[in-house]
Coordinates of C-alpha atoms and ligand atoms in Angstrom, one line a residue:
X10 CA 23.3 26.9 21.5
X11 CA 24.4 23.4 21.6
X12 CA 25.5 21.7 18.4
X13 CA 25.8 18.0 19.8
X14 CA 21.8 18.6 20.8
X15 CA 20.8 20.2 17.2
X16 CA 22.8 17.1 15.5
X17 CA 20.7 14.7 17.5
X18 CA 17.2 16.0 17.0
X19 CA 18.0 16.1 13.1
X20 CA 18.8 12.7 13.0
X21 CA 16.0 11.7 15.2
X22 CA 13.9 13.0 13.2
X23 CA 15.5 11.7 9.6
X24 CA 15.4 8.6 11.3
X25 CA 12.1 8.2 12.9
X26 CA 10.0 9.5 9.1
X27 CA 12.1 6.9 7.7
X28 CA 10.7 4.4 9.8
X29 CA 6.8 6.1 9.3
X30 CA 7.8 5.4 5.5
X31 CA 9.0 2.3 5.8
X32 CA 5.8 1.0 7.5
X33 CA 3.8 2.7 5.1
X34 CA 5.3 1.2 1.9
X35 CA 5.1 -2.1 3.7
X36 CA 1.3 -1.5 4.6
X37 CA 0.9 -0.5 0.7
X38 CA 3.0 -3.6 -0.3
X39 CA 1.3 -5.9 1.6
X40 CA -2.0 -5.1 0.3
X41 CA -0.8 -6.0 -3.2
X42 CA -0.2 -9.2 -5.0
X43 CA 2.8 -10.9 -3.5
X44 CA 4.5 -11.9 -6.3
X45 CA 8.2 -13.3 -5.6
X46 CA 9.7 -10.2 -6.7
X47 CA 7.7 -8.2 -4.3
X48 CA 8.0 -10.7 -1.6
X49 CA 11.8 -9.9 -2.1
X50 CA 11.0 -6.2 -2.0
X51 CA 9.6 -6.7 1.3
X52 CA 12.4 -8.5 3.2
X53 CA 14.9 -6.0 1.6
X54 CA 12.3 -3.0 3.3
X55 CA 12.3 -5.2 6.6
X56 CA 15.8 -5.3 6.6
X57 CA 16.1 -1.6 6.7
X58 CA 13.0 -1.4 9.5
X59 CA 15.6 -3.3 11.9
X60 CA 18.3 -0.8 11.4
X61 CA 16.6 2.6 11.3
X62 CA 14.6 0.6 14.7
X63 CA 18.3 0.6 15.9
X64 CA 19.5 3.7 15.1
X65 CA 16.6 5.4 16.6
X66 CA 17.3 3.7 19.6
X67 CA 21.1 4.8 19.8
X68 CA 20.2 8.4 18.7
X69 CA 17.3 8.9 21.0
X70 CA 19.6 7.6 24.3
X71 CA 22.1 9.7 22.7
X72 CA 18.9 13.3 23.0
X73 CA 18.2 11.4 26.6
X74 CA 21.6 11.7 27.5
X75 CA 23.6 14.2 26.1
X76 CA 20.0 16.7 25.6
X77 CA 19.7 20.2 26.7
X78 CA 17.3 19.5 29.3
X79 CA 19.2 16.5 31.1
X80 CA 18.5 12.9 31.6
X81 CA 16.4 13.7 35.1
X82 CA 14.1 15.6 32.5
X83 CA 12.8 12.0 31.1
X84 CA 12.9 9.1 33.3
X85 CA 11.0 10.6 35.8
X86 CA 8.7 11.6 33.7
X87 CA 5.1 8.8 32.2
X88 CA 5.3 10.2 28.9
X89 CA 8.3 9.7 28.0
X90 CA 8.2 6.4 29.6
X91 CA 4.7 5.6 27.5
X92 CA 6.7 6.8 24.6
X93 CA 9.1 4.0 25.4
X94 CA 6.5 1.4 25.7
X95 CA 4.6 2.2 22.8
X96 CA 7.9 2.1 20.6
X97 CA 8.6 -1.1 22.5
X98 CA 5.3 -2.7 21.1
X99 CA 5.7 -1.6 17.5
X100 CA 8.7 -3.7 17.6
X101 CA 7.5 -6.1 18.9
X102 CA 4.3 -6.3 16.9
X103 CA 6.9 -6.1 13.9
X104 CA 8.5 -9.6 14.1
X105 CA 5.5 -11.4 13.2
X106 CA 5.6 -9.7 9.9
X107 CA 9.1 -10.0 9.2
X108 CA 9.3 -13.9 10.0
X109 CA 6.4 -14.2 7.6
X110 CA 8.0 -12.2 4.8
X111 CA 11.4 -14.0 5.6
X112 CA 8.9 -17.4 5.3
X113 CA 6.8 -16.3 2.4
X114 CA 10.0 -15.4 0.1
X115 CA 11.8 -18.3 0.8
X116 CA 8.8 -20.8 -0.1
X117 CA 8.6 -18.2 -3.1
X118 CA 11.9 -18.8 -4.5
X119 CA 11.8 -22.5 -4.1
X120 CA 8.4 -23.1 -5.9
X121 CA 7.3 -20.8 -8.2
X122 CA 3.9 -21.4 -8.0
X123 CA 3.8 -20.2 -5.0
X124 CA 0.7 -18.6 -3.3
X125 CA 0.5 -16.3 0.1
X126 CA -1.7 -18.0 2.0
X127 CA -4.8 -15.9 2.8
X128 CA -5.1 -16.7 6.5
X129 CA -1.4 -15.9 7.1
X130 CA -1.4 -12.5 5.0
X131 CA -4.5 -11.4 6.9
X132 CA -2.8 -11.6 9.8
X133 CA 0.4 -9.9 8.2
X134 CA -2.2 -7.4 7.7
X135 CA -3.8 -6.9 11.1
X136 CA -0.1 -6.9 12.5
X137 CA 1.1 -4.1 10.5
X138 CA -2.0 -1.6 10.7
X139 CA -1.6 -2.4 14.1
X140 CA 2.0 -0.9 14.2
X141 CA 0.7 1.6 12.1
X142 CA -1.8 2.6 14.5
X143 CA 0.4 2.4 17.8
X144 CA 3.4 4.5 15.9
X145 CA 1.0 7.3 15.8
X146 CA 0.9 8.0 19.4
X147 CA 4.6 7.8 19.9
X148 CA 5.0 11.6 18.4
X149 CA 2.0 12.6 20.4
X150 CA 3.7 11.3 23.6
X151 CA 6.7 12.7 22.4
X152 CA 5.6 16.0 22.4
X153 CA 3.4 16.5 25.3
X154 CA 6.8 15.0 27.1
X155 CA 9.1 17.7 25.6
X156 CA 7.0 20.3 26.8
X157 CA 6.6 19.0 30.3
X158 CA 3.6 16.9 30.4
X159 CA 3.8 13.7 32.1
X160 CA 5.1 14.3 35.7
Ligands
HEM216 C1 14.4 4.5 22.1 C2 13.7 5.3 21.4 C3 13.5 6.8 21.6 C4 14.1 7.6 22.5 C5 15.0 7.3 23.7 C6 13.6 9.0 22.2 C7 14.0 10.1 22.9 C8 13.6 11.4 22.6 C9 14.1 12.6 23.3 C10 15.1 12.6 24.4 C11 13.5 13.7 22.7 C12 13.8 15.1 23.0 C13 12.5 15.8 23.6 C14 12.8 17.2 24.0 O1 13.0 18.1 23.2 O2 12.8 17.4 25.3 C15 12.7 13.1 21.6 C16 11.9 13.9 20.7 C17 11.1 13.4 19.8 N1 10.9 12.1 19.5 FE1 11.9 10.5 20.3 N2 12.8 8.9 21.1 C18 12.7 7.6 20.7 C19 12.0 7.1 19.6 C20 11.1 7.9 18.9 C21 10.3 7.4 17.9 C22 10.2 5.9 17.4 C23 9.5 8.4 17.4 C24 8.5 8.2 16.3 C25 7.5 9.0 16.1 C26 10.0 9.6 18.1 C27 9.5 10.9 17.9 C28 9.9 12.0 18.5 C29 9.5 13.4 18.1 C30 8.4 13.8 17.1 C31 10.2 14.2 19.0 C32 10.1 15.8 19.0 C33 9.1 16.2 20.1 C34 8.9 17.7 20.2 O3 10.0 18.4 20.3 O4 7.8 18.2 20.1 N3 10.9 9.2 19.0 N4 12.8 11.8 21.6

């Protein structure tokens, strides 16, 4: 039994469905109408994505390091290392979206007419099922890696 390795995987996991829910309410929001008040919904949800990204990061070199099976069990291992670079393109697919929410609420509170331009949010859109779509193989890399796949 190893309490440091139990403590990790719990927030691992806290941490990584709060992320799934946080890119599903922002696919949901997104396919809404953006009124400022939502717009301001969004950046607030954003916000949060950047530090549960973080977290996840710190806690899952944390399982990497301090894990029952040993760092050797991961980096010499392609799942794992997919795992990594699928994680790495949800991020980066993510700051699109959060410049143009940042954008879109700014423009928002300075004129109230304002409208979401069409062109932009349909590539908001395209970006964030996108994420959606890549986040979904991270847990199936994950666990083909935990059991040993990948080497
Ligand atoms: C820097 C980012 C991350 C690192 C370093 C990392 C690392 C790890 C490690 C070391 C384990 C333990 C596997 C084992 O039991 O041997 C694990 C498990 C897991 N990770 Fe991550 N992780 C990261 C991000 C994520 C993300 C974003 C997700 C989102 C879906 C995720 C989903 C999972 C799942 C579902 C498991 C459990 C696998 C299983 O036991 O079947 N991880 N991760």
């Amino acid at each position: 039994m190893d309490t440091t390795d139990l403590v990790l995987a719990i927030f691992h996991h806290l941490l990584v469905f709060s992320l799934a829910g946080i890119i599903g309410a922002e696919f949901v929001l997104i396919r809404s109408d953006l009124s400022a008040a939502t717009l301001k919904r969004l950046v607030g949800i954003d916000r949060h994505y950047g530090i549960i990204a973080m977290l996840i990061i710190v806690v899952g070199i944390g399982r990497v390091i301090y894990g029952l099976k040993g760092w050797e069990f991961y980096v010499y291992n392609w799942m794992f290392w997919a795992k990594m670079a699928a994680f790495a393109i949800v991020g980066l697919l993510s700051i699109i979206p959060t410049v143009r929410f940042l954008s879109w609420s700014r423009q928002a509170s300075a004129s109230p007419g304002f409208q979401v331009p069409a062109a932009e949010l349909a590539s908001v859109r395209t970006y964030v099922r996108t994420e959606a779509f890549i986040f979904l193989l991270i847990p199936v890399f994950a666990a083909a890696m935990a059991r040993g796949y990948g080497y």
